[in-house]
Structures are given as C-alpha cells and as structure tokens.
CSV table of C-alpha atoms and ligand atoms in Angstrom, one decimal:
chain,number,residue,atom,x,y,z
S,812,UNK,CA,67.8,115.0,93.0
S,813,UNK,CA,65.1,113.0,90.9
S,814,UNK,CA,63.9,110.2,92.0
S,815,UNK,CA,62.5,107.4,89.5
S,816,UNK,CA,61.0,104.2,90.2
S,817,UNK,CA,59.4,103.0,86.4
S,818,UNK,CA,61.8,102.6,83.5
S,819,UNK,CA,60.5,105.0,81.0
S,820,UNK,CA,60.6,108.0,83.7
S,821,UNK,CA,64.2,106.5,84.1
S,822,UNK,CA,64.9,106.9,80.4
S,823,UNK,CA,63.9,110.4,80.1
S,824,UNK,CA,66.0,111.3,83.3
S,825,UNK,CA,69.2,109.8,81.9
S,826,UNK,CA,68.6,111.0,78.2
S,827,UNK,CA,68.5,114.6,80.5
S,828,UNK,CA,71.9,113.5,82.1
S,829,UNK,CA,73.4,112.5,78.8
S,830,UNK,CA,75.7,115.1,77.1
S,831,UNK,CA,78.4,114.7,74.7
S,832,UNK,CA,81.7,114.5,76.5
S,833,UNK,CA,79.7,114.1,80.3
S,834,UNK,CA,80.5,110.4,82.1
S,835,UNK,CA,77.5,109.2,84.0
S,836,UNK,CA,78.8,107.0,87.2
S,837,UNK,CA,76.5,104.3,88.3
S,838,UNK,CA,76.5,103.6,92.5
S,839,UNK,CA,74.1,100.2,92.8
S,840,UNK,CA,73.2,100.1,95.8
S,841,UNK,CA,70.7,98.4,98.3
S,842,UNK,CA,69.6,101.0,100.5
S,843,UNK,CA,70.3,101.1,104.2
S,844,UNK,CA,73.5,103.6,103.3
S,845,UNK,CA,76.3,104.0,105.1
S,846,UNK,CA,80.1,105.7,105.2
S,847,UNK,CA,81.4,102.8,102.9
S,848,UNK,CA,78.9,103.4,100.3
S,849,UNK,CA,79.0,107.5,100.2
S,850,UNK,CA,82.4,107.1,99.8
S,851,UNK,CA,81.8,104.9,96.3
S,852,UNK,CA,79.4,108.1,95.5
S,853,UNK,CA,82.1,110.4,96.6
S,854,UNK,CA,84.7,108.2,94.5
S,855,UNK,CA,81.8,108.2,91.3
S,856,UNK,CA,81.8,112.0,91.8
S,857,UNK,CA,85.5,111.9,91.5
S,858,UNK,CA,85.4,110.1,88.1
S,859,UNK,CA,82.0,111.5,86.7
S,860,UNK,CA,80.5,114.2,85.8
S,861,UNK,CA,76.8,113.2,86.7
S,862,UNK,CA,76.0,110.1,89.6
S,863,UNK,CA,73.2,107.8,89.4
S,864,UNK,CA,72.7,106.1,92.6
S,865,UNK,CA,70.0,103.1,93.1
S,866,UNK,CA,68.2,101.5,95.6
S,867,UNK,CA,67.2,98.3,95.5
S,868,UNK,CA,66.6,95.6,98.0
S,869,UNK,CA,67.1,92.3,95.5
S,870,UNK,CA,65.0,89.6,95.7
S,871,UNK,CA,66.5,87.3,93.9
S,872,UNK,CA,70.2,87.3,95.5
S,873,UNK,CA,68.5,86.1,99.2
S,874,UNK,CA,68.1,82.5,99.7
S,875,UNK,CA,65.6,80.8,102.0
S,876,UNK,CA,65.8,81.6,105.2
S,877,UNK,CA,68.0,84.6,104.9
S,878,UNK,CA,67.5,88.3,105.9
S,879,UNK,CA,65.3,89.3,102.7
S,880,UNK,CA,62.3,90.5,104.6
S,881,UNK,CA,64.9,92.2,107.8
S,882,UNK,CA,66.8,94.3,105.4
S,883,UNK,CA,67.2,97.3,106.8
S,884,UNK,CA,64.9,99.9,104.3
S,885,UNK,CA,64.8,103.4,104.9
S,886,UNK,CA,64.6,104.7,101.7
S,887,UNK,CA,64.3,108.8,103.0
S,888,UNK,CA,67.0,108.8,105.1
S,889,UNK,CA,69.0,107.4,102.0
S,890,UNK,CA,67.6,110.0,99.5
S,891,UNK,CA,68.2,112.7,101.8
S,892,UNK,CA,72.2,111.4,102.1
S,893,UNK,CA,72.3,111.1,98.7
S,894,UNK,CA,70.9,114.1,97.5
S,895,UNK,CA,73.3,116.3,99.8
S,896,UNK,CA,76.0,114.2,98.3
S,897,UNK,CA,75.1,115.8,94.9
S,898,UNK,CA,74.0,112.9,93.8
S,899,UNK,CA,72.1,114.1,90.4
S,900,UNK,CA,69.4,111.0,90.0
S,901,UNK,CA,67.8,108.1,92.2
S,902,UNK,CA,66.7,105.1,90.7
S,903,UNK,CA,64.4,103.2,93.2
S,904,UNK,CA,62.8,100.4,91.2
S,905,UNK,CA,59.5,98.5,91.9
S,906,UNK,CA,59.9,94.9,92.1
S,907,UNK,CA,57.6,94.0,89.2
S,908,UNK,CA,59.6,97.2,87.4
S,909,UNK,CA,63.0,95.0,87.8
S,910,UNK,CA,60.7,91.3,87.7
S,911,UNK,CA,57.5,91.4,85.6
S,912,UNK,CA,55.2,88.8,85.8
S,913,UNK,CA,56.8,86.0,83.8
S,914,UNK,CA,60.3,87.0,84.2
S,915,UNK,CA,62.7,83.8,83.6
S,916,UNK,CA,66.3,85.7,82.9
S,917,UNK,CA,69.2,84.3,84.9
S,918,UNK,CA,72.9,85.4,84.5
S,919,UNK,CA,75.0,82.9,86.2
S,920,UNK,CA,79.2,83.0,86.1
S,921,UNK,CA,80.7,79.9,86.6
S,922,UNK,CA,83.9,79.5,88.1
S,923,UNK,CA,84.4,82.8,90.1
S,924,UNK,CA,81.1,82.3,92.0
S,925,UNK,CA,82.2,79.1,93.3
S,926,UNK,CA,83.3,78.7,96.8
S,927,UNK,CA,83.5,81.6,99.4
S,928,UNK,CA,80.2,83.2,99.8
S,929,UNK,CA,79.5,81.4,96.4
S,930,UNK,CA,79.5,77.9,98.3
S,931,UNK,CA,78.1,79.1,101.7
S,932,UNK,CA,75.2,81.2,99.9
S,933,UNK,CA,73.9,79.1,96.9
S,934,UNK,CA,72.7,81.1,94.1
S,935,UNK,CA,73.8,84.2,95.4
S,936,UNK,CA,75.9,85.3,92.8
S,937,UNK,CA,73.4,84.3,90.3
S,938,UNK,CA,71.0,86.8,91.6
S,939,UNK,CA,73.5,89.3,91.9
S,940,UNK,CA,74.9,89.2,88.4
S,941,UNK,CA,71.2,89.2,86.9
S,942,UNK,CA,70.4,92.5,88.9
S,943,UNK,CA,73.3,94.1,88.0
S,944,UNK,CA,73.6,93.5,84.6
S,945,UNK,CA,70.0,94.7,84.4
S,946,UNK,CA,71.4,97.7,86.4
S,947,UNK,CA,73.8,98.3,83.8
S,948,UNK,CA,71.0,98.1,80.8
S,949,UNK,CA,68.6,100.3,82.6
S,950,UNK,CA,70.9,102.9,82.7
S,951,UNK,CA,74.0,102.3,80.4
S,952,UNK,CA,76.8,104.2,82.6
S,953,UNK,CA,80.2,105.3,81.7
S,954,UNK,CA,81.5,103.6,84.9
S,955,UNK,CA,80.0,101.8,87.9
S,956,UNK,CA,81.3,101.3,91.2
S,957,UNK,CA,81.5,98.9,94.2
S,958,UNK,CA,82.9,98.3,97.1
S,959,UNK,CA,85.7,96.0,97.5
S,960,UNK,CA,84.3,95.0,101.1
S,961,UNK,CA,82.0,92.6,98.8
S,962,UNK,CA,85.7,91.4,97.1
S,963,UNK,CA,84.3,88.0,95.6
S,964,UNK,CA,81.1,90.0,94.5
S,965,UNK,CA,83.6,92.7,92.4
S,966,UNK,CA,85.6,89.7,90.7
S,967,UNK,CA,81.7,88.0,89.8
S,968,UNK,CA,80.7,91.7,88.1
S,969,UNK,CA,83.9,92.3,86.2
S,970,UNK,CA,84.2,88.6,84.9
S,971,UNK,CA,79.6,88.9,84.1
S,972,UNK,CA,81.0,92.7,82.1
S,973,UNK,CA,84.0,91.0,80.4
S,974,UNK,CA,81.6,88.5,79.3
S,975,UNK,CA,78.8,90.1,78.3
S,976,UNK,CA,80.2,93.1,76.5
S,977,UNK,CA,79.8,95.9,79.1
S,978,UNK,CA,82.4,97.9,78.3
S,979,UNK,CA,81.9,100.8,80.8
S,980,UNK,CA,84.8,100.9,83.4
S,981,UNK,CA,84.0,98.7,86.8
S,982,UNK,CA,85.8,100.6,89.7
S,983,UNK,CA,86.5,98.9,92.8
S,984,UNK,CA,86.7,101.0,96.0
S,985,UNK,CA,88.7,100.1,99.4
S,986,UNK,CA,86.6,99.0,102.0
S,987,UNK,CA,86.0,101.3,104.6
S,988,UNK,CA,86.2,101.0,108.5
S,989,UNK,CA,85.3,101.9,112.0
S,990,UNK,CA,88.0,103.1,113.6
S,991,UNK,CA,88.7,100.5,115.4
S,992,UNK,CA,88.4,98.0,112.2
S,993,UNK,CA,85.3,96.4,111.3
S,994,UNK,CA,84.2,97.1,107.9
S,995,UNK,CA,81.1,98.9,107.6
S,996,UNK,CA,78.0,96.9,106.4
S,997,UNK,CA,74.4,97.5,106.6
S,998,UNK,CA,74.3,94.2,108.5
S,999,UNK,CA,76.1,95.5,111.3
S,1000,UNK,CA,72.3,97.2,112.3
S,1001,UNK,CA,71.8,93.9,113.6
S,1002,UNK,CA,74.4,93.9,116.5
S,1003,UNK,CA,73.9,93.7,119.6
S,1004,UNK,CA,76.1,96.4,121.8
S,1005,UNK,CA,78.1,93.2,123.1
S,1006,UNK,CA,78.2,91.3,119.7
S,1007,UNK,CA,79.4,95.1,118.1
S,1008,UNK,CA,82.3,94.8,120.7
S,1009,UNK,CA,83.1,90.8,120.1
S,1010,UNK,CA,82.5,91.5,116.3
S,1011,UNK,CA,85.8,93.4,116.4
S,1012,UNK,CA,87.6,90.0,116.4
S,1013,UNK,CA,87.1,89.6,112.7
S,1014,UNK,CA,89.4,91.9,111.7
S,1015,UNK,CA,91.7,91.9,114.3
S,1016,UNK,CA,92.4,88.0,113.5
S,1017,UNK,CA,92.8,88.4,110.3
S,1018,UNK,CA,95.3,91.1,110.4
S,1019,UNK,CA,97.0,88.8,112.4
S,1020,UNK,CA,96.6,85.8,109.7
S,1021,UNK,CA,97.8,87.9,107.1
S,1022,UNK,CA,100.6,88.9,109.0
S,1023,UNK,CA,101.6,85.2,109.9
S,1024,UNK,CA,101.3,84.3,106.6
S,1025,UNK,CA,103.6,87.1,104.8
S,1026,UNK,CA,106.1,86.4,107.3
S,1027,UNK,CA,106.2,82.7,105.9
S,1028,UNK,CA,104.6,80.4,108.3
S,1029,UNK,CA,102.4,77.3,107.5
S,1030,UNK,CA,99.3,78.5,105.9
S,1031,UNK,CA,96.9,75.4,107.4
S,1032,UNK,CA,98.0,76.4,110.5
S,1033,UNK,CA,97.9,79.6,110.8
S,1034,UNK,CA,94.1,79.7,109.3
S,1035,UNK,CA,93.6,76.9,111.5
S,1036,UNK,CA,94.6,79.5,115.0
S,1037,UNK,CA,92.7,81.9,113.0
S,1038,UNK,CA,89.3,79.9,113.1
S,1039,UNK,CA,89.5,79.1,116.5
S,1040,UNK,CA,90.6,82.0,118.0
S,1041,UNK,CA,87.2,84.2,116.2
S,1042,UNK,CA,85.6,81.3,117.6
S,1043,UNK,CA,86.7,82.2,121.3
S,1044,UNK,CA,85.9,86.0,120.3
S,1045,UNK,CA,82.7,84.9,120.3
S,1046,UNK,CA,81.4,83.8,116.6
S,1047,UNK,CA,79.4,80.6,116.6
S,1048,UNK,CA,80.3,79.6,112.7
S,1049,UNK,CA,82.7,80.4,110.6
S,1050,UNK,CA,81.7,79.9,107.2
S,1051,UNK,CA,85.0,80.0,105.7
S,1052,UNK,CA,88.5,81.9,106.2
S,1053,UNK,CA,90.7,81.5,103.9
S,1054,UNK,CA,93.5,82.0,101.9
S,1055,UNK,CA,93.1,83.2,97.8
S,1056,UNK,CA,95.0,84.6,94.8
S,1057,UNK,CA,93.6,87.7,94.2
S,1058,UNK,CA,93.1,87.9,91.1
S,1059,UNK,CA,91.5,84.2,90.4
S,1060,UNK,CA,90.6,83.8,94.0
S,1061,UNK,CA,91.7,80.6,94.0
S,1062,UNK,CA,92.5,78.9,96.8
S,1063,UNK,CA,96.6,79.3,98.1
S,1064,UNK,CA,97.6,76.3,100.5
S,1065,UNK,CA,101.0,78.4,100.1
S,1066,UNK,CA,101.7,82.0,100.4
S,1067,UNK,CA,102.6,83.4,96.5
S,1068,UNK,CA,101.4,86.9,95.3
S,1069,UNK,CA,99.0,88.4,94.8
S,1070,UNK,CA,97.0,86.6,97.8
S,1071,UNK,CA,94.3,88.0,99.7
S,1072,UNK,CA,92.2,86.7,103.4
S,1073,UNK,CA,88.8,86.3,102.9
S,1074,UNK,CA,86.4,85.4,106.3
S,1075,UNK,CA,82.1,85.0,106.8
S,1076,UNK,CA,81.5,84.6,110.0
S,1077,UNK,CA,78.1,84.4,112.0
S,1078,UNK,CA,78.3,86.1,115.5
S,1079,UNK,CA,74.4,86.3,117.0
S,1080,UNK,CA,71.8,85.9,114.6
S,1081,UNK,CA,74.5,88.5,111.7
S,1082,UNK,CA,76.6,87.1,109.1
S,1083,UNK,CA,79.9,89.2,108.7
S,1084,UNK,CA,82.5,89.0,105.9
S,1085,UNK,CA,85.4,90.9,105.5
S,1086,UNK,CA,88.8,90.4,103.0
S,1087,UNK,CA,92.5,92.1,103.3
S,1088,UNK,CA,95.3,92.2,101.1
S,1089,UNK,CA,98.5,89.9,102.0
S,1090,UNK,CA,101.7,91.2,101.5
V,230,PAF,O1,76.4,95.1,97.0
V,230,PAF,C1,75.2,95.4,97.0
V,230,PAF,O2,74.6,96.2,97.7
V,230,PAF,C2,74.3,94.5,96.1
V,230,PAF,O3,74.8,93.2,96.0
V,230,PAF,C3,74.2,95.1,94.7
V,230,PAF,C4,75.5,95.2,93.9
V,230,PAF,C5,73.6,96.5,94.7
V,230,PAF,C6,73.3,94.2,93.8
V,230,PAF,O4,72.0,94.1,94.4
C-alpha cells in the first residue's frame, strides 16, 4: 500500500490506479480505525476494483472546546489494518496540504445541517462538507463510502454531491455493533470500564423507543420515557433524541414512514450518537 501525504504525489498514484473500465472507491476516513470502518473498506472492495482510504483528522469540523486535540491518532496501526485489507492507496494529508496559508473556501448545506448534531454542534457540517468535497476533488472516485452510524452526516454529503455535481455514487453502509449493541466509534476510546457498561443504555432505549413508537403509542411521550430513562442509565445530557423522516430528517411529532430515531448523548467527559430505522 502507498502512502501519500502532498497532492501531486497523490496525482501520480491515482493516474497509476486509473484504468479504463476499473472503479476507484473512496473510504474518508479520520484515523483511529475500527470494525465499522473496515467494513466500509470491505464494502468499497465489494464495489471497486481499486480502494483509496484517507486519513485525516479535520480541523475545521471541531468547534471550541471539543475533542480536536484528543482525537485518537495512530496513524501505523491504521496503515497496517488497511494495507492487510488490500487497501491499494493511503492518502494522509498535511494540514497546510488540505488548508494553505490563506485558505477561505467553505461549503455550507442549508436545510439538512440544521438541527440534530447540526444544532448541538454549530458549524459542524460546514467543516465536514468542505473536507469532503475537497476529498472528492483530490482524488475524483467512482464511489465513496460512509457509514450510516454518522446518518445526518450521509444525508449532508449526498445533498453537498447532488448540489455540486459529484456524480460518483455515495454508498451508505449499516452501522456496525458490539455485540451487545453499541455502535462502534472511535470515541468510545474514551470510556471508562463503568461508562462502557452504562453506555449500553443508548441503544437499548432506543430499540425500545422505536418499538413503542411502531406499535402506535404517543410519540412525545414515548421520547419523553426515552430521555429520562438514558438519563438514569447514567448519561448527564442528552443533546437530542428524536424522532425524523428519513429521508428529509424532519422532525415526526407522529409516526409515518420512512421515520428513523436519532440520539447524542454525553455520558463522562464522551459524546455518543447513534440512529435506527423505525418500522
Ligand atoms: O466520518 C468521518 O470520519 C469524518 O466526518 C469524515 C467524513 C472523514 C470527514 O472528515
């Protein structure tokens, strides 16, 4: 596996790649790798005939105070995954390669950013979109893919393409679990053994929810239930859990298809999110 970190190497590489007939499937990712993202390799595999992964911790999608400088980085151990994954090329950017000295670009979608992580993490979306859609220049895939674990963050990326004329396929790939339910995130590093265990409650309670809620009772309340009993579990704020179309994500005070449960919640000094279908 070659690894780039400056453009022009990056060019060279992917001309290399680049045959008549041969897909190229893009994995963006941010480092710190885990099942859930070997799987989007494994699914990019699948659909490609060559995968680029990359690595890249984004600057501009943290807000103050968050866990920019935290981030787990551990760029070896990621290679070396990758590279027995068969994945053909790493792209590992500098920060000045992906922000130059005067850099001023922003892409911002309107709309779909709003609410959810988009209102509990202001100018997130902004800063994904831009680093993505410079993803997608840098190395002009056939079809890029990401996890639907980061739901909201899928619906921002296919809305940014549509707009923007990508028109490379954007694959969305099932989030996937410990066994006994939480959804894996590089975040969940920051557990505690006791907060891993409590941490459990997320998806627990909103298997429950979305249960409730198919079966027809009062959405308000049932969220309501929901929100206090991940409180007991021992979560300290819920940033939001709630109800959406799934295709909009709008927010459903009443159950109609499709409709999916989307939940952030901050247990110890971690922010969590996690999202199920309801039907
Ligand atoms: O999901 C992620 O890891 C990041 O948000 C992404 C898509 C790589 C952009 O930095």
């Amino acid at each position: 596996m070659q690894i780039v970190r400056q453009l022009d190497p990056l060019r060279d590489a992917l001309a290399e790649l680049r045959k008549p007939g041969l897909k190229i499937g893009l994995v963006p990712t941010m480092g710190a790798l885990h099942a859930g993202h070997m799987r989007l390799v494994e699914v990019a595999r699948e659909h490609c005939d060559a995968v680029v992964a990359s690595i890249f911790v984004n600057p501009t999608q943290f807000g103050e105070g968050e866990d920019l400088d935290a981030y787990p980085r551990q760029e070896a151990a990621d290679a070396a995954l990758l590279e027995a994954a068969g994945v053909e090329l790493l792209w590992a950017p500098t920060a000045d390669q992906m922000y130059p000295s005067g850099y001023a670009t922003s892409v911002s979608v309107s709309g779909i950013s709003d609410g959810l992580c988009g209102a509990a993490r202001p100018g997130h979306f902004d800063g994904v979109a831009t680093v993505v859609a410079k993803l997608f220049n840098q190395t002009r895939p056939d079809a890029a893919f990401f996890g639907e674990k980061d739901y909201q963050q899928l619906a921002v990326i296919r809305r940014m393409a549509r707009d923007l004329d990508f028109t490379h396929d954007i694959v969305g790939v099932p989030t996937v679990r410990d066994p006994d339910g939480l959804a894996l995130s590089s975040r969940n590093a920051y557990l505690t053994e006791q907060q891993r265990a409590d941490a459990v409650a997320l998806p627990e309670t909103m298997r429950e929810v979305a249960g409730a809620i198919a079966a027809g009772g009062d959405v308000a309340t049932i969220l309501a239930e929901g929100r206090a009993r991940i409180v007991a579990a021992g979560f300290h704020k819920i940033d939001y859990l709630e109800l959406r179309d799934a295709d909009t994500l709008l927010a459903l005070d009443k159950f109609s298809q499709p409709a999916r449960l989307f939940a952030a919640a901050h247990i110890g000094r971690t922010r969590l999110i996690d999202n199920i279908p309801v039907s």
